[in-house]
Coordinates of C-alpha atoms in Angstrom, one line a residue:
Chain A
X1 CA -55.2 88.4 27.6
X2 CA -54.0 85.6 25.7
X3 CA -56.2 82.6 25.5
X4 CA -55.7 79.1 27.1
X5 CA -56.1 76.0 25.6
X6 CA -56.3 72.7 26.5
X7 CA -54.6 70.1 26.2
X8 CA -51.5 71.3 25.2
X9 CA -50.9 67.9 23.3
X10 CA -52.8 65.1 22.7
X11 CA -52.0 62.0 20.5
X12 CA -54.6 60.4 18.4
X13 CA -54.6 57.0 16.6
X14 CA -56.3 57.5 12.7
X15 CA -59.9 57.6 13.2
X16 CA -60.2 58.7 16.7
X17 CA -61.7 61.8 17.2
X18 CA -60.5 64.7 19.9
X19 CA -61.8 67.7 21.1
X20 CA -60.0 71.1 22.2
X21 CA -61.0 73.7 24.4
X22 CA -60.0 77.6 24.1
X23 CA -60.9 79.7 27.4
X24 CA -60.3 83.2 27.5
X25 CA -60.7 85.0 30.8
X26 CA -62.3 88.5 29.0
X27 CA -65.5 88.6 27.1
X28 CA -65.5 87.2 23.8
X29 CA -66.7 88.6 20.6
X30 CA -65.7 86.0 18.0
X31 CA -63.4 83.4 18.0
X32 CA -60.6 82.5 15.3
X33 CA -59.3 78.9 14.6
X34 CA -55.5 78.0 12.6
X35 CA -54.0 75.2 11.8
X36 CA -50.2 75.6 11.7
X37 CA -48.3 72.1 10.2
X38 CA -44.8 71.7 11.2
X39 CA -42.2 74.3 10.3
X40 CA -44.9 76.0 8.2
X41 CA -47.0 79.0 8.6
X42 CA -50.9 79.1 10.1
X43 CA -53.3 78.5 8.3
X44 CA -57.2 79.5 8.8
X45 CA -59.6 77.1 9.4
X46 CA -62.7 78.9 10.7
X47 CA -63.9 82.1 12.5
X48 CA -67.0 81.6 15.1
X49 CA -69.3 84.4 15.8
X50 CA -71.4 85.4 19.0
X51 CA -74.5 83.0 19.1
X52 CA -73.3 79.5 19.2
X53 CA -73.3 78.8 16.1
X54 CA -71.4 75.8 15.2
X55 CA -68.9 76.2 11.9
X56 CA -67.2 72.6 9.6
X57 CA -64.5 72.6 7.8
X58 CA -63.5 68.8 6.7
X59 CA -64.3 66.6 9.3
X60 CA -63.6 69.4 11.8
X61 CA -66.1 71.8 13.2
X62 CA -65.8 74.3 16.3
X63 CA -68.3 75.5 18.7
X64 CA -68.3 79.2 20.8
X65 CA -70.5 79.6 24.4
X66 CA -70.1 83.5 24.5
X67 CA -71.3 82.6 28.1
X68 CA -68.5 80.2 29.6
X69 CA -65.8 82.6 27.5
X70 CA -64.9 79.5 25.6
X71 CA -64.6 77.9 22.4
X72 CA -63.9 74.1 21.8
X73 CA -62.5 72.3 18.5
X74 CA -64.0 69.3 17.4
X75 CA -62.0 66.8 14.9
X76 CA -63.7 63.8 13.9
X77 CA -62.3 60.8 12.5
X78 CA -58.6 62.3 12.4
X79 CA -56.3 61.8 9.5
X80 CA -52.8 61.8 9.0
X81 CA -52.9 65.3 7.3
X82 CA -55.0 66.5 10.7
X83 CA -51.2 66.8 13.1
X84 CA -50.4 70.1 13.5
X85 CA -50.3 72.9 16.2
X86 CA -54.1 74.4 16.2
X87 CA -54.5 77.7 17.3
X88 CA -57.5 79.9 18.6
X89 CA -57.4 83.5 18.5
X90 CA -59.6 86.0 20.2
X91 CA -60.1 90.5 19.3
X92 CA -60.2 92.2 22.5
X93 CA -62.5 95.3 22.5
X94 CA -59.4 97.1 21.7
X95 CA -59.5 95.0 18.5
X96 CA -55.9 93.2 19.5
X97 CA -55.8 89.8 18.4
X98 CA -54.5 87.7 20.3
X99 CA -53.4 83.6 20.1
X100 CA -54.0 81.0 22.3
X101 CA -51.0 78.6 23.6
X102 CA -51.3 76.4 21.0
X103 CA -52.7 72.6 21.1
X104 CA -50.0 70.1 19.2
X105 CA -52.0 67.2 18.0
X106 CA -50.2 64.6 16.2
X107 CA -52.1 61.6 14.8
X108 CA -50.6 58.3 14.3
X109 CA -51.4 54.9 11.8
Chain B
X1 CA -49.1 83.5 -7.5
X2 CA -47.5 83.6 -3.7
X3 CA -50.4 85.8 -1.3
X4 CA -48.2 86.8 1.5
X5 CA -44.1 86.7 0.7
X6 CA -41.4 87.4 2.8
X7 CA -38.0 87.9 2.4
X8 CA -35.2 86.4 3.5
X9 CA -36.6 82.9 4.7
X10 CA -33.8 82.7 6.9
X11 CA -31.6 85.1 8.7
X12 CA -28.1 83.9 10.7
X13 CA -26.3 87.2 12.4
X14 CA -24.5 88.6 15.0
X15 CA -25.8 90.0 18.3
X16 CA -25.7 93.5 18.0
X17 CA -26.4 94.0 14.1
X18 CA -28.9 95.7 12.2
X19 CA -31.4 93.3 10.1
X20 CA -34.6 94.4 7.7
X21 CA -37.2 91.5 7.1
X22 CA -39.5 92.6 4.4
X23 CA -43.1 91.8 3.7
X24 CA -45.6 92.0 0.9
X25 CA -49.0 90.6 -0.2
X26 CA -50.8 91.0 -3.3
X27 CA -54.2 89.9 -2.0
X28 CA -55.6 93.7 -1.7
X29 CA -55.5 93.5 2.1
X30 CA -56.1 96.7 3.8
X31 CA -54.1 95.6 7.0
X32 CA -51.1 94.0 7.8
X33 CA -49.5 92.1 11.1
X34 CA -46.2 91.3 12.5
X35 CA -46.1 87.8 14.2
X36 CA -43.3 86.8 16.9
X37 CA -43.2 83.5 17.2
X38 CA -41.3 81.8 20.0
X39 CA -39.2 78.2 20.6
X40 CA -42.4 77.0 23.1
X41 CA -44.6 78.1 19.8
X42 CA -46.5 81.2 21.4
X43 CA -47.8 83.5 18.7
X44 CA -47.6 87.1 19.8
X45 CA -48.4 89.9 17.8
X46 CA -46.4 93.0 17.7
X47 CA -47.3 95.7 15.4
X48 CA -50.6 95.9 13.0
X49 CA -50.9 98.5 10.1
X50 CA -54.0 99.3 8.2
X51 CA -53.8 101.4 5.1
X52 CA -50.5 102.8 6.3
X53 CA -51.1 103.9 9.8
X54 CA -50.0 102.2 13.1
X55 CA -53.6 100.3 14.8
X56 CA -51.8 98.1 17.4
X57 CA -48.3 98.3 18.9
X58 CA -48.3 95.5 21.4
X59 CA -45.4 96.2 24.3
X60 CA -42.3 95.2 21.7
X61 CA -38.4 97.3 22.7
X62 CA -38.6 100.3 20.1
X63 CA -35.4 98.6 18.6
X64 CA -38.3 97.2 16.7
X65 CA -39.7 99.6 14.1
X66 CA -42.1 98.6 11.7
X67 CA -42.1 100.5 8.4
X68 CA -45.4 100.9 5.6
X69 CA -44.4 102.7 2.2
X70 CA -47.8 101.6 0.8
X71 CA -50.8 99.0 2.1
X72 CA -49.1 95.8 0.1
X73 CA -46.1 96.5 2.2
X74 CA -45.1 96.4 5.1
X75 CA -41.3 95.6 6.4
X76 CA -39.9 95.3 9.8
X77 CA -36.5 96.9 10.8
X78 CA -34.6 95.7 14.3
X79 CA -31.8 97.4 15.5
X80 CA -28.9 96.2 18.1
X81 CA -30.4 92.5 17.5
X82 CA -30.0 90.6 21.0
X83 CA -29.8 86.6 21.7
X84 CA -33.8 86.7 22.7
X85 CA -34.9 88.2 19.5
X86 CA -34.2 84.6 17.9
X87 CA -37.3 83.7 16.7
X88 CA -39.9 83.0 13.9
X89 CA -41.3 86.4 12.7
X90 CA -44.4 85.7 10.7
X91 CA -46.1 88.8 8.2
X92 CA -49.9 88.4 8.1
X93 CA -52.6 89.9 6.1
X94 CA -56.5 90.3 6.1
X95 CA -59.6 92.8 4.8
X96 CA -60.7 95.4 6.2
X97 CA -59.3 97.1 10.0
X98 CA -58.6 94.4 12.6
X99 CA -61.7 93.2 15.1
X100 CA -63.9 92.7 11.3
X101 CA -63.7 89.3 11.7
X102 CA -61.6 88.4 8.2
X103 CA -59.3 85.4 8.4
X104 CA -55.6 86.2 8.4
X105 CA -53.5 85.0 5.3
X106 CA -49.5 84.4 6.4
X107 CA -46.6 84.5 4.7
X108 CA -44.1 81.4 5.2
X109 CA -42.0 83.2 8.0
X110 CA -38.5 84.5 8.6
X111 CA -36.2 81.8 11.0
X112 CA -34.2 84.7 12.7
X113 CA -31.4 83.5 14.5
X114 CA -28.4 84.8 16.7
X115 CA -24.8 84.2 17.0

C-alpha cells in the first residue's frame, strides 16, 4: 500500500532544479506532500486533489495524473534550505494514510 | 505557543521495560496519529484517534496501546519494549476525521532507544 518514490536520492547543485515522482499501485484520491529537514519533524508542503490540478509553494509545485496513480514534485531553482527528505502520502478508501519511501535531496553551493 | 508537543524528546531503556510517550496539541484538531519512524526513514502509521475513538489500527504487537483521555491528547503506552521498537515515534495532528484532506501538523518526535 505504501507509495514508491523515485529517486530515492538525488544531489542537486544551487539553482538546479529536480523533479520527483510518487507512484502508488491503488487508486488515488488525493495526494499529500512533506518536507522533513534532518533530525526534525515533517513538515507540510501541499495536498493535491483529483483533477490535475497543479499546486506552489516557493519555488516548488507538484502535479497528480489520477490516471497513471502518480504524483511528481517539481523544485525549481533549489536552495540551500530546499535538502531534506520529501515525503508523499496517499488515503486509501479505508482512509489509512500512508507515506511514501521517502526522496533525500540534498543541495549543494 | 508549541502546536503539537511531546514528551520526553528522548528515551534510553532497557529491553523489556515499560515506557509512556505522551502527546498533546493545542491546535483544536479533532484527530490524532502515531508515527513509527524507522533507521532507513520509512514513515508508518500505527494508530489514529478522532474525538476519542480508535479510526485506524495499522498491524502494530498489542504491546502497543494507545491511550485518549480527551481530543488534545493522545499518549502512547509500550509494554515489554524489545531491541526493534528503537525508533523515532512521531504524534501528528489535523481537522476533521482522516481521508478530509487537512494537512497534518507534528510534533518534534520521541528518539526511543534500547539497551
Amino acid at each position: 500500500q505504501q507509495p514508491v518514490q523515485s529517486p530515492q536520492a538525488v544531489i542537486l547543485r544551487e539553482g538546479e532544479d529536480a523533479v520527483i515522482n510518487c507512484s502508488s499501485s491503488k487508486a488515488l484520491y488525493s495526494v499529500h506532500w512533506y518536507r522533513q529537514k534532518h533530525g526534525e519533524a515533517p513538515v507540510f508542503l501541499m495536498i493535491l486533489l483529483k483533477g490535475g490540478e497543479q499546486k506552489g509553494h516557493e519555488k516548488i509545485s507538484a502535479s497528480f495524473n489520477e490516471k497513471k496513480q502518480q504524483s511528481s514534485l517539481y523544485l525549481t531553482a533549489s536552495q540551500l534550505s530546499y535538502s531534506g527528505t520529501y515525503f508523499c502520502g496517499i488515503y486509501n478508501r479505508g482512509n489509512q494514510f500512508y507515506f511514501g519511501t521517502g526522496t533525500s535531496l540534498t543541495v549543494i553551493p | 505557543d508549541t502546536a503539537v508537543s511531546q514528551t520526553p524528546k528522548y528515551l534510553v531503556t532497557q529491553m523489556g521495560n515499560d515506557k509512556s510517550i505522551k502527546c498533546e496539541q493545542n491546535l483544536g484538531h479533532d484527530t490524532m496519529y502515531w508515527y513509527k519512524q524507522d533507521s532507513k526513514k520509512f514513515l508508518k502509521i500505527m494508530f489514529s484517534y478522532n474525538n476519542k475513538e480508535l479510526i485506524i489500527n495499522e498491524t502494530v504487537p498489542n504491546r502497543f496501546s494507545p491511550k485518549s483521555p480527551d481530543k488534545a491528547h493522545l499518549n502512547l503506552h509500550i509494554n515489554s519494549l524489545e531491541l526493534g521498537d528503537s525508533a523515532v515515534y512521531f504524534c501528528a495532528s489535523s481537522q476533521g476525521v482522516p481521508g478530509n484532506n487537512q494537512p497534518q501538523h507534528f510534533g518534534d518526535g520521541t528518539r526511543l532507544s534500547i539497551l
